[in-house]
GROMACS .gro file of N, CA and C in nm:
model
  483
    1MET      N    1   3.319  -7.620  -2.267
    1MET     CA    2   3.241  -7.507  -2.308
    1MET      C    3   3.329  -7.413  -2.390
    2ALA      N    4   3.275  -7.364  -2.499
    2ALA     CA    5   3.351  -7.277  -2.589
    2ALA      C    6   3.371  -7.140  -2.526
    3SER      N    7   3.485  -7.080  -2.555
    3SER     CA    8   3.514  -6.948  -2.501
    3SER      C    9   3.467  -6.838  -2.597
    4ARG      N   10   3.396  -6.879  -2.699
    4ARG     CA   11   3.345  -6.784  -2.798
    4ARG      C   12   3.243  -6.692  -2.731
    5LYS      N   13   3.258  -6.563  -2.757
    5LYS     CA   14   3.166  -6.466  -2.700
    5LYS      C   15   3.048  -6.447  -2.796
    6ASP      N   16   2.926  -6.472  -2.748
    6ASP     CA   17   2.808  -6.457  -2.831
    6ASP      C   18   2.780  -6.309  -2.854
    7PRO      N   19   2.735  -6.274  -2.974
    7PRO     CA   20   2.702  -6.134  -2.999
    7PRO      C   21   2.581  -6.093  -2.915
    8PRO      N   22   2.571  -5.967  -2.883
    8PRO     CA   23   2.460  -5.922  -2.800
    8PRO      C   24   2.326  -5.942  -2.870
    9LYS      N   25   2.224  -5.955  -2.789
    9LYS     CA   26   2.089  -5.977  -2.839
    9LYS      C   27   2.046  -5.865  -2.934
   10ALA      N   28   2.075  -5.740  -2.898
   10ALA     CA   29   2.036  -5.626  -2.980
   10ALA      C   30   2.098  -5.635  -3.119
   11MET      N   31   2.225  -5.673  -3.128
   11MET     CA   32   2.292  -5.681  -3.257
   11MET      C   33   2.231  -5.794  -3.341
   12ASP      N   34   2.200  -5.907  -3.280
   12ASP     CA   35   2.137  -6.017  -3.354
   12ASP      C   36   2.006  -5.972  -3.415
   13CYS      N   37   1.925  -5.909  -3.334
   13CYS     CA   38   1.795  -5.862  -3.380
   13CYS      C   39   1.811  -5.759  -3.492
   14ALA      N   40   1.901  -5.666  -3.474
   14ALA     CA   41   1.923  -5.560  -3.573
   14ALA      C   42   1.970  -5.618  -3.706
   15LEU      N   43   2.063  -5.711  -3.701
   15LEU     CA   44   2.114  -5.769  -3.824
   15LEU      C   45   2.007  -5.853  -3.895
   16ARG      N   46   1.921  -5.919  -3.817
   16ARG     CA   47   1.811  -5.994  -3.878
   16ARG      C   48   1.717  -5.900  -3.953
   17VAL      N   49   1.686  -5.787  -3.893
   17VAL     CA   50   1.598  -5.688  -3.957
   17VAL      C   51   1.664  -5.634  -4.083
   18LEU      N   52   1.791  -5.597  -4.072
   18LEU     CA   53   1.862  -5.539  -4.186
   18LEU      C   54   1.885  -5.639  -4.299
   19SER      N   55   1.880  -5.768  -4.268
   19SER     CA   56   1.895  -5.867  -4.374
   19SER      C   57   1.770  -5.873  -4.462
   20ARG      N   58   1.659  -5.823  -4.408
   20ARG     CA   59   1.533  -5.824  -4.484
   20ARG      C   60   1.502  -5.692  -4.551
   21ARG      N   61   1.535  -5.581  -4.484
   21ARG     CA   62   1.500  -5.450  -4.537
   21ARG      C   63   1.583  -5.341  -4.471
   22ARG      N   64   1.586  -5.226  -4.537
   22ARG     CA   65   1.654  -5.111  -4.480
   22ARG      C   66   1.556  -5.036  -4.390
   23VAL      N   67   1.606  -4.987  -4.279
   23VAL     CA   68   1.523  -4.911  -4.185
   23VAL      C   69   1.598  -4.787  -4.140
   24SER      N   70   1.524  -4.690  -4.090
   24SER     CA   71   1.586  -4.569  -4.037
   24SER      C   72   1.640  -4.598  -3.898
   25SER      N   73   1.724  -4.509  -3.850
   25SER     CA   74   1.778  -4.524  -3.714
   25SER      C   75   1.667  -4.521  -3.611
   26GLY      N   76   1.569  -4.434  -3.633
   26GLY     CA   77   1.457  -4.425  -3.541
   26GLY      C   78   1.376  -4.554  -3.536
   27GLN      N   79   1.354  -4.614  -3.653
   27GLN     CA   80   1.281  -4.741  -3.658
   27GLN      C   81   1.360  -4.851  -3.588
   28MET      N   82   1.489  -4.853  -3.611
   28MET     CA   83   1.573  -4.957  -3.551
   28MET      C   84   1.574  -4.943  -3.399
   29GLU      N   85   1.592  -4.822  -3.352
   29GLU     CA   86   1.595  -4.799  -3.207
   29GLU      C   87   1.462  -4.839  -3.143
   30SER      N   88   1.353  -4.802  -3.207
   30SER     CA   89   1.221  -4.837  -3.156
   30SER      C   90   1.201  -4.988  -3.153
   31LEU      N   91   1.246  -5.055  -3.257
   31LEU     CA   92   1.233  -5.200  -3.265
   31LEU      C   93   1.314  -5.269  -3.155
   32LEU      N   94   1.435  -5.221  -3.133
   32LEU     CA   95   1.520  -5.281  -3.030
   32LEU      C   96   1.463  -5.257  -2.890
   33LYS      N   97   1.406  -5.141  -2.868
   33LYS     CA   98   1.342  -5.114  -2.738
   33LYS      C   99   1.223  -5.206  -2.719
   34LYS      N  100   1.148  -5.225  -2.826
   34LYS     CA  101   1.030  -5.313  -2.821
   34LYS      C  102   1.071  -5.457  -2.790
   35LYS      N  103   1.188  -5.497  -2.836
   35LYS     CA  104   1.237  -5.633  -2.810
   35LYS      C  105   1.294  -5.648  -2.669
   36GLY      N  106   1.303  -5.537  -2.597
   36GLY     CA  107   1.348  -5.543  -2.459
   36GLY      C  108   1.498  -5.534  -2.440
   37ALA      N  109   1.569  -5.488  -2.538
   37ALA     CA  110   1.714  -5.474  -2.524
   37ALA      C  111   1.746  -5.358  -2.429
   38PRO      N  112   1.849  -5.372  -2.347
   38PRO     CA  113   1.889  -5.264  -2.256
   38PRO      C  114   1.937  -5.141  -2.332
   39SER      N  115   1.914  -5.023  -2.276
   39SER     CA  116   1.949  -4.897  -2.342
   39SER      C  117   2.097  -4.890  -2.382
   40ARG      N  118   2.183  -4.934  -2.292
   40ARG     CA  119   2.327  -4.930  -2.321
   40ARG      C  120   2.360  -5.018  -2.442
   41GLU      N  121   2.301  -5.135  -2.446
   41GLU     CA  122   2.324  -5.227  -2.558
   41GLU      C  123   2.270  -5.169  -2.689
   42ILE      N  124   2.156  -5.102  -2.680
   42ILE     CA  125   2.098  -5.038  -2.799
   42ILE      C  126   2.192  -4.930  -2.851
   43ASP      N  127   2.243  -4.847  -2.760
   43ASP     CA  128   2.335  -4.741  -2.801
   43ASP      C  129   2.460  -4.797  -2.869
   44GLN      N  130   2.516  -4.902  -2.812
   44GLN     CA  131   2.635  -4.964  -2.871
   44GLN      C  132   2.603  -5.023  -3.008
   45CYS      N  133   2.489  -5.088  -3.017
   45CYS     CA  134   2.447  -5.150  -3.143
   45CYS      C  135   2.428  -5.043  -3.251
   46MET      N  136   2.359  -4.937  -3.215
   46MET     CA  137   2.332  -4.830  -3.311
   46MET      C  138   2.462  -4.765  -3.358
   47ALA      N  139   2.554  -4.744  -3.266
   47ALA     CA  140   2.683  -4.684  -3.302
   47ALA      C  141   2.760  -4.775  -3.398
   48ARG      N  142   2.762  -4.903  -3.368
   48ARG     CA  143   2.834  -4.998  -3.453
   48ARG      C  144   2.770  -5.007  -3.592
   49LEU      N  145   2.637  -5.013  -3.599
   49LEU     CA  146   2.567  -5.021  -3.728
   49LEU      C  147   2.591  -4.896  -3.812
   50SER      N  148   2.593  -4.781  -3.748
   50SER     CA  149   2.623  -4.656  -3.820
   50SER      C  150   2.766  -4.655  -3.869
   51GLU      N  151   2.857  -4.701  -3.784
   51GLU     CA  152   2.999  -4.709  -3.819
   51GLU      C  153   3.019  -4.799  -3.941
   52TRP      N  154   2.947  -4.909  -3.946
   52TRP     CA  155   2.957  -5.003  -4.059
   52TRP      C  156   2.885  -4.953  -4.185
   53GLY      N  157   2.807  -4.848  -4.170
   53GLY     CA  158   2.732  -4.795  -4.284
   53GLY      C  159   2.598  -4.863  -4.308
   54TYR      N  160   2.553  -4.942  -4.213
   54TYR     CA  161   2.425  -5.012  -4.228
   54TYR      C  162   2.306  -4.921  -4.199
   55LEU      N  163   2.328  -4.816  -4.122
   55LEU     CA  164   2.223  -4.718  -4.093
   55LEU      C  165   2.268  -4.584  -4.148
   56ASP      N  166   2.214  -4.546  -4.262
   56ASP     CA  167   2.245  -4.418  -4.324
   56ASP      C  168   2.112  -4.350  -4.357
   57ASP      N  169   2.062  -4.274  -4.261
   57ASP     CA  170   1.930  -4.214  -4.274
   57ASP      C  171   1.919  -4.120  -4.394
   58SER      N  172   2.020  -4.042  -4.420
   58SER     CA  173   2.014  -3.946  -4.530
   58SER      C  174   1.997  -4.018  -4.664
   59LYS      N  175   2.077  -4.118  -4.686
   59LYS     CA  176   2.068  -4.193  -4.813
   59LYS      C  177   1.935  -4.267  -4.823
   60LEU      N  178   1.893  -4.330  -4.716
   60LEU     CA  179   1.766  -4.403  -4.716
   60LEU      C  180   1.649  -4.310  -4.743
   61ALA      N  181   1.647  -4.194  -4.681
   61ALA     CA  182   1.538  -4.097  -4.702
   61ALA      C  183   1.533  -4.053  -4.848
   62ARG      N  184   1.649  -4.022  -4.906
   62ARG     CA  185   1.652  -3.982  -5.047
   62ARG      C  186   1.605  -4.095  -5.137
   63ASP      N  187   1.646  -4.217  -5.108
   63ASP     CA  188   1.604  -4.333  -5.189
   63ASP      C  189   1.453  -4.354  -5.181
   64ILE      N  190   1.397  -4.340  -5.062
   64ILE     CA  191   1.252  -4.357  -5.046
   64ILE      C  192   1.178  -4.253  -5.129
   65LEU      N  193   1.223  -4.130  -5.124
   65LEU     CA  194   1.156  -4.023  -5.199
   65LEU      C  195   1.170  -4.042  -5.349
   66ARG      N  196   1.287  -4.084  -5.393
   66ARG     CA  197   1.305  -4.107  -5.538
   66ARG      C  198   1.216  -4.220  -5.587
   67GLN      N  199   1.203  -4.325  -5.507
   67GLN     CA  200   1.113  -4.434  -5.543
   67GLN      C  201   0.969  -4.388  -5.550
   68ALA      N  202   0.929  -4.307  -5.454
   68ALA     CA  203   0.791  -4.257  -5.452
   68ALA      C  204   0.764  -4.170  -5.574
   69LEU      N  205   0.858  -4.085  -5.610
   69LEU     CA  206   0.840  -4.000  -5.727
   69LEU      C  207   0.837  -4.080  -5.857
   70ALA      N  208   0.913  -4.186  -5.863
   70ALA     CA  209   0.916  -4.269  -5.983
   70ALA      C  210   0.785  -4.346  -6.000
   71ALA      N  211   0.727  -4.391  -5.890
   71ALA     CA  212   0.604  -4.469  -5.897
   71ALA      C  213   0.487  -4.381  -5.941
   72CYS      N  214   0.463  -4.274  -5.873
   72CYS     CA  215   0.361  -4.175  -5.906
   72CYS      C  216   0.392  -4.053  -5.820
   73PRO      N  217   0.413  -3.939  -5.881
   73PRO     CA  218   0.457  -3.821  -5.806
   73PRO      C  219   0.372  -3.790  -5.684
   74ILE      N  220   0.441  -3.739  -5.584
   74ILE     CA  221   0.376  -3.693  -5.461
   74ILE      C  222   0.422  -3.550  -5.436
   75GLY      N  223   0.349  -3.480  -5.351
   75GLY     CA  224   0.386  -3.344  -5.315
   75GLY      C  225   0.483  -3.342  -5.199
   76ARG      N  226   0.538  -3.226  -5.174
   76ARG     CA  227   0.635  -3.211  -5.065
   76ARG      C  228   0.573  -3.245  -4.929
   77ARG      N  229   0.448  -3.207  -4.909
   77ARG     CA  230   0.382  -3.233  -4.781
   77ARG      C  231   0.373  -3.383  -4.755
   78LYS      N  232   0.334  -3.460  -4.853
   78LYS     CA  233   0.324  -3.607  -4.838
   78LYS      C  234   0.463  -3.667  -4.819
   79ALA      N  235   0.562  -3.615  -4.890
   79ALA     CA  236   0.699  -3.665  -4.878
   79ALA      C  237   0.749  -3.648  -4.735
   80SER      N  238   0.728  -3.530  -4.678
   80SER     CA  239   0.770  -3.507  -4.540
   80SER      C  240   0.698  -3.599  -4.444
   81TYR      N  241   0.568  -3.614  -4.464
   81TYR     CA  242   0.488  -3.700  -4.378
   81TYR      C  243   0.538  -3.845  -4.383
   82GLU      N  244   0.565  -3.895  -4.503
   82GLU     CA  245   0.610  -4.035  -4.517
   82GLU      C  246   0.743  -4.059  -4.444
   83LEU      N  247   0.832  -3.962  -4.450
   83LEU     CA  248   0.961  -3.978  -4.383
   83LEU      C  249   0.945  -3.970  -4.231
   84LEU      N  250   0.865  -3.877  -4.185
   84LEU     CA  251   0.844  -3.865  -4.040
   84LEU      C  252   0.771  -3.989  -3.987
   85LYS      N  253   0.682  -4.045  -4.065
   85LYS     CA  254   0.611  -4.166  -4.026
   85LYS      C  255   0.707  -4.284  -4.009
   86ARG      N  256   0.817  -4.280  -4.085
   86ARG     CA  257   0.917  -4.387  -4.076
   86ARG      C  258   1.025  -4.354  -3.974
   87SER      N  259   0.998  -4.263  -3.887
   87SER     CA  260   1.086  -4.226  -3.774
   87SER      C  261   1.218  -4.163  -3.815
   88PHE      N  262   1.220  -4.090  -3.925
   88PHE     CA  263   1.338  -4.014  -3.960
   88PHE      C  264   1.337  -3.886  -3.876
   89HIS      N  265   1.454  -3.841  -3.839
   89HIS     CA  266   1.465  -3.715  -3.765
   89HIS      C  267   1.417  -3.603  -3.856
   90LYS      N  268   1.355  -3.502  -3.798
   90LYS     CA  269   1.296  -3.393  -3.876
   90LYS      C  270   1.397  -3.324  -3.967
   91ASP      N  271   1.519  -3.302  -3.917
   91ASP     CA  272   1.622  -3.237  -3.999
   91ASP      C  273   1.660  -3.322  -4.120
   92VAL      N  274   1.674  -3.451  -4.099
   92VAL     CA  275   1.707  -3.543  -4.209
   92VAL      C  276   1.594  -3.541  -4.311
   93SER      N  277   1.472  -3.544  -4.263
   93SER     CA  278   1.355  -3.542  -4.349
   93SER      C  279   1.350  -3.416  -4.434
   94GLU      N  280   1.368  -3.302  -4.371
   94GLU     CA  281   1.364  -3.175  -4.444
   94GLU      C  282   1.476  -3.165  -4.547
   95ASP      N  283   1.596  -3.209  -4.510
   95ASP     CA  284   1.708  -3.206  -4.604
   95ASP      C  285   1.683  -3.295  -4.725
   96ALA      N  286   1.628  -3.414  -4.702
   96ALA     CA  287   1.601  -3.508  -4.811
   96ALA      C  288   1.494  -3.452  -4.905
   97VAL      N  289   1.390  -3.395  -4.848
   97VAL     CA  290   1.283  -3.338  -4.931
   97VAL      C  291   1.340  -3.222  -5.013
   98PHE      N  292   1.419  -3.137  -4.951
   98PHE     CA  293   1.479  -3.024  -5.023
   98PHE      C  294   1.570  -3.074  -5.136
   99GLU      N  295   1.651  -3.175  -5.107
   99GLU     CA  296   1.745  -3.225  -5.208
   99GLU      C  297   1.674  -3.295  -5.324
  100VAL      N  298   1.578  -3.381  -5.294
  100VAL     CA  299   1.511  -3.458  -5.399
  100VAL      C  300   1.416  -3.371  -5.480
  101PHE      N  301   1.343  -3.282  -5.413
  101PHE     CA  302   1.245  -3.200  -5.482
  101PHE      C  303   1.305  -3.072  -5.537
  102GLY      N  304   1.428  -3.040  -5.494
  102GLY     CA  305   1.500  -2.919  -5.532
  102GLY      C  306   1.434  -2.828  -5.633
  103GLU      N  307   1.458  -2.852  -5.759
  103GLU     CA  308   1.410  -2.765  -5.867
  103GLU      C  309   1.276  -2.809  -5.923
  104LEU      N  310   1.220  -2.917  -5.874
  104LEU     CA  311   1.093  -2.967  -5.927
  104LEU      C  312   0.978  -2.876  -5.886
  105ALA      N  313   0.897  -2.838  -5.982
  105ALA     CA  314   0.780  -2.755  -5.953
  105ALA      C  315   0.665  -2.845  -5.910
  106GLU      N  316   0.601  -2.808  -5.802
  106GLU     CA  317   0.489  -2.887  -5.749
  106GLU      C  318   0.376  -2.898  -5.852
  107GLU      N  319   0.354  -2.793  -5.930
  107GLU     CA  320   0.248  -2.795  -6.032
  107GLU      C  321   0.277  -2.901  -6.138
  108ASP      N  322   0.403  -2.909  -6.179
  108ASP     CA  323   0.441  -3.009  -6.280
  108ASP      C  324   0.425  -3.151  -6.226
  109LEU      N  325   0.461  -3.169  -6.100
  109LEU     CA  326   0.445  -3.302  -6.039
  109LEU      C  327   0.297  -3.339  -6.029
  110ALA      N  328   0.213  -3.243  -5.995
  110ALA     CA  329   0.068  -3.269  -5.986
  110ALA      C  330   0.012  -3.305  -6.124
  111LYS      N  331   0.058  -3.236  -6.227
  111LYS     CA  332   0.012  -3.267  -6.363
  111LYS      C  333   0.055  -3.408  -6.404
  112GLU      N  334   0.178  -3.444  -6.370
  112GLU     CA  335   0.228  -3.578  -6.401
  112GLU      C  336   0.148  -3.684  -6.326
  113ALA      N  337   0.120  -3.660  -6.199
  113ALA     CA  338   0.042  -3.755  -6.120
  113ALA      C  339  -0.098  -3.771  -6.179
  114LEU      N  340  -0.159  -3.660  -6.217
  114LEU     CA  341  -0.293  -3.663  -6.276
  114LEU      C  342  -0.291  -3.739  -6.409
  115SER      N  343  -0.191  -3.715  -6.488
  115SER     CA  344  -0.179  -3.784  -6.616
  115SER      C  345  -0.166  -3.935  -6.596
  116ARG      N  346  -0.085  -3.976  -6.500
  116ARG     CA  347  -0.071  -4.119  -6.472
  116ARG      C  348  -0.200  -4.179  -6.419
  117ARG      N  349  -0.271  -4.102  -6.338
  117ARG     CA  350  -0.397  -4.150  -6.279
  117ARG      C  351  -0.503  -4.173  -6.387
  118LEU      N  352  -0.509  -4.083  -6.484
  118LEU     CA  353  -0.613  -4.091  -6.587
  118LEU      C  354  -0.577  -4.186  -6.702
  119LYS      N  355  -0.452  -4.220  -6.714
  119LYS     CA  356  -0.405  -4.320  -6.811
  119LYS      C  357  -0.464  -4.301  -6.951
  120GLY      N  358  -0.455  -4.180  -7.002
  120GLY     CA  359  -0.496  -4.155  -7.140
  120GLY      C  360  -0.645  -4.134  -7.160
  121ARG      N  361  -0.723  -4.134  -7.054
  121ARG     CA  362  -0.867  -4.109  -7.069
  121ARG      C  363  -0.890  -3.967  -7.120
  122ASP      N  364  -1.003  -3.947  -7.182
  122ASP     CA  365  -1.040  -3.816  -7.233
  122ASP      C  366  -1.074  -3.724  -7.116
  123TYR      N  367  -0.993  -3.623  -7.096
  123TYR     CA  368  -1.008  -3.535  -6.981
  123TYR      C  369  -1.135  -3.452  -6.988
  124GLY      N  370  -1.176  -3.416  -7.107
  124GLY     CA  371  -1.294  -3.332  -7.123
  124GLY      C  372  -1.423  -3.404  -7.089
  125SER      N  373  -1.422  -3.537  -7.090
  125SER     CA  374  -1.545  -3.612  -7.066
  125SER      C  375  -1.569  -3.642  -6.918
  126LEU      N  376  -1.484  -3.592  -6.831
  126LEU     CA  377  -1.502  -3.618  -6.688
  126LEU      C  378  -1.618  -3.537  -6.632
  127LYS      N  379  -1.696  -3.601  -6.549
  127LYS     CA  380  -1.807  -3.533  -6.484
  127LYS      C  381  -1.754  -3.455  -6.364
  128GLU      N  382  -1.838  -3.367  -6.314
  128GLU     CA  383  -1.800  -3.282  -6.200
  128GLU      C  384  -1.754  -3.365  -6.081
  129LYS      N  385  -1.827  -3.471  -6.048
  129LYS     CA  386  -1.790  -3.556  -5.933
  129LYS      C  387  -1.654  -3.621  -5.954
  130GLU      N  388  -1.625  -3.661  -6.077
  130GLU     CA  389  -1.495  -3.723  -6.105
  130GLU      C  390  -1.383  -3.620  -6.089
  131ARG      N  391  -1.409  -3.497  -6.132
  131ARG     CA  392  -1.308  -3.392  -6.116
  131ARG      C  393  -1.284  -3.362  -5.968
  132GLU      N  394  -1.390  -3.359  -5.890
  132GLU     CA  395  -1.375  -3.336  -5.746
  132GLU      C  396  -1.299  -3.451  -5.681
  133ARG      N  397  -1.327  -3.571  -5.725
  133ARG     CA  398  -1.257  -3.689  -5.672
  133ARG      C  399  -1.107  -3.681  -5.705
  134LEU      N  400  -1.076  -3.636  -5.827
  134LEU     CA  401  -0.935  -3.620  -5.866
  134LEU      C  402  -0.866  -3.513  -5.781
  135ALA      N  403  -0.939  -3.405  -5.752
  135ALA     CA  404  -0.881  -3.299  -5.669
  135ALA      C  405  -0.852  -3.353  -5.529
  136ARG      N  406  -0.943  -3.430  -5.473
  136ARG     CA  407  -0.919  -3.489  -5.340
  136ARG      C  408  -0.803  -3.588  -5.345
  137TRP      N  409  -0.795  -3.664  -5.453
  137TRP     CA  410  -0.686  -3.761  -5.467
  137TRP      C  411  -0.551  -3.688  -5.471
  138LEU      N  412  -0.545  -3.578  -5.547
  138LEU     CA  413  -0.421  -3.500  -5.552
  138LEU      C  414  -0.388  -3.440  -5.415
  139TRP      N  415  -0.490  -3.399  -5.341
  139TRP     CA  416  -0.468  -3.345  -5.206
  139TRP      C  417  -0.407  -3.453  -5.116
  140ARG      N  418  -0.460  -3.575  -5.123
  140ARG     CA  419  -0.406  -3.685  -5.043
  140ARG      C  420  -0.265  -3.724  -5.087
  141ARG      N  421  -0.229  -3.694  -5.210
  141ARG     CA  422  -0.093  -3.720  -5.259
  141ARG      C  423   0.004  -3.612  -5.211
  142GLY      N  424  -0.048  -3.512  -5.137
  142GLY     CA  425   0.040  -3.413  -5.076
  142GLY      C  426   0.059  -3.285  -5.154
  143PHE      N  427  -0.023  -3.261  -5.254
  143PHE     CA  428  -0.010  -3.138  -5.332
  143PHE      C  429  -0.091  -3.026  -5.267
  144ASP      N  430  -0.042  -2.904  -5.281
  144ASP     CA  431  -0.116  -2.791  -5.225
  144ASP      C  432  -0.225  -2.747  -5.322
  145GLY      N  433  -0.312  -2.659  -5.275
  145GLY     CA  434  -0.427  -2.616  -5.354
  145GLY      C  435  -0.388  -2.553  -5.487
  146GLU      N  436  -0.282  -2.474  -5.486
  146GLU     CA  437  -0.239  -2.407  -5.608
  146GLU      C  438  -0.192  -2.509  -5.714
  147ALA      N  439  -0.119  -2.608  -5.671
  147ALA     CA  440  -0.072  -2.712  -5.765
  147ALA      C  441  -0.190  -2.792  -5.820
  148ILE      N  442  -0.288  -2.818  -5.735
  148ILE     CA  443  -0.406  -2.893  -5.780
  148ILE      C  444  -0.484  -2.809  -5.881
  149ARG      N  445  -0.506  -2.682  -5.851
  149ARG     CA  446  -0.576  -2.593  -5.944
  149ARG      C  447  -0.504  -2.590  -6.078
  150SER      N  448  -0.373  -2.576  -6.072
  150SER     CA  449  -0.292  -2.569  -6.194
  150SER      C  450  -0.302  -2.698  -6.275
  151ALA      N  451  -0.295  -2.812  -6.207
  151ALA     CA  452  -0.301  -2.940  -6.276
  151ALA      C  453  -0.437  -2.960  -6.342
  152LEU      N  454  -0.542  -2.929  -6.268
  152LEU     CA  455  -0.677  -2.946  -6.324
  152LEU      C  456  -0.706  -2.845  -6.433
  153ALA      N  457  -0.655  -2.722  -6.416
  153ALA     CA  458  -0.676  -2.619  -6.518
  153ALA      C  459  -0.601  -2.656  -6.646
  154GLY      N  460  -0.489  -2.727  -6.630
  154GLY     CA  461  -0.414  -2.771  -6.746
  154GLY      C  462  -0.493  -2.865  -6.834
  155TYR      N  463  -0.594  -2.924  -6.776
  155TYR     CA  464  -0.682  -3.014  -6.851
  155TYR      C  465  -0.819  -2.953  -6.870
  156GLY      N  466  -0.829  -2.821  -6.849
  156GLY     CA  467  -0.956  -2.754  -6.866
  156GLY      C  468  -1.057  -2.789  -6.760
  157GLN      N  469  -1.008  -2.821  -6.639
  157GLN     CA  470  -1.098  -2.866  -6.533
  157GLN      C  471  -1.070  -2.791  -6.403
  158ASP      N  472  -1.080  -2.663  -6.403
  158ASP     CA  473  -1.053  -2.587  -6.281
  158ASP      C  474  -1.174  -2.596  -6.188
  159THR      N  475  -1.167  -2.688  -6.090
  159THR     CA  476  -1.281  -2.712  -6.002
  159THR      C  477  -1.266  -2.646  -5.866
  160LEU      N  478  -1.148  -2.603  -5.829
  160LEU     CA  479  -1.127  -2.548  -5.696
  160LEU      C  480  -1.129  -2.396  -5.704
  161GLU      N  481  -1.237  -2.336  -5.669
  161GLU     CA  482  -1.247  -2.190  -5.676
  161GLU      C  483  -1.264  -2.130  -5.540
   0.00000   0.00000   0.00000
């Protein structure tokens, strides 16, 4: 019989997950608990993964937000929600949102999102229901009422009074 020491179950599972995708510390811990790993083993695994740089919540949170903004802008509210949904600690989430959104004006982001959504369509030809639908879409993207009003007014469509 070989004297080789097998790696712990928690570490095997964690490395398998990390070979496919990046996850937050909260997601990893939850996954390991779900797999039935003992608490002590989870703590050791998490410490080792952080030491190796495999779990870096701050960097991952910023990367997620930058990707979301590049695809189609979102508001700060949606950004915070997305990070908390992925089990990021509240402080990490707030810091990432502050850093990524720093100087960006929510109104400008809403206008950019609206522009991408309409893809060059004639803004003046939109019916009232379409304008209301766009306002709801911007709300679901995490923009506040003022940013939505500003974005729609920028296209001559101030529907939220």
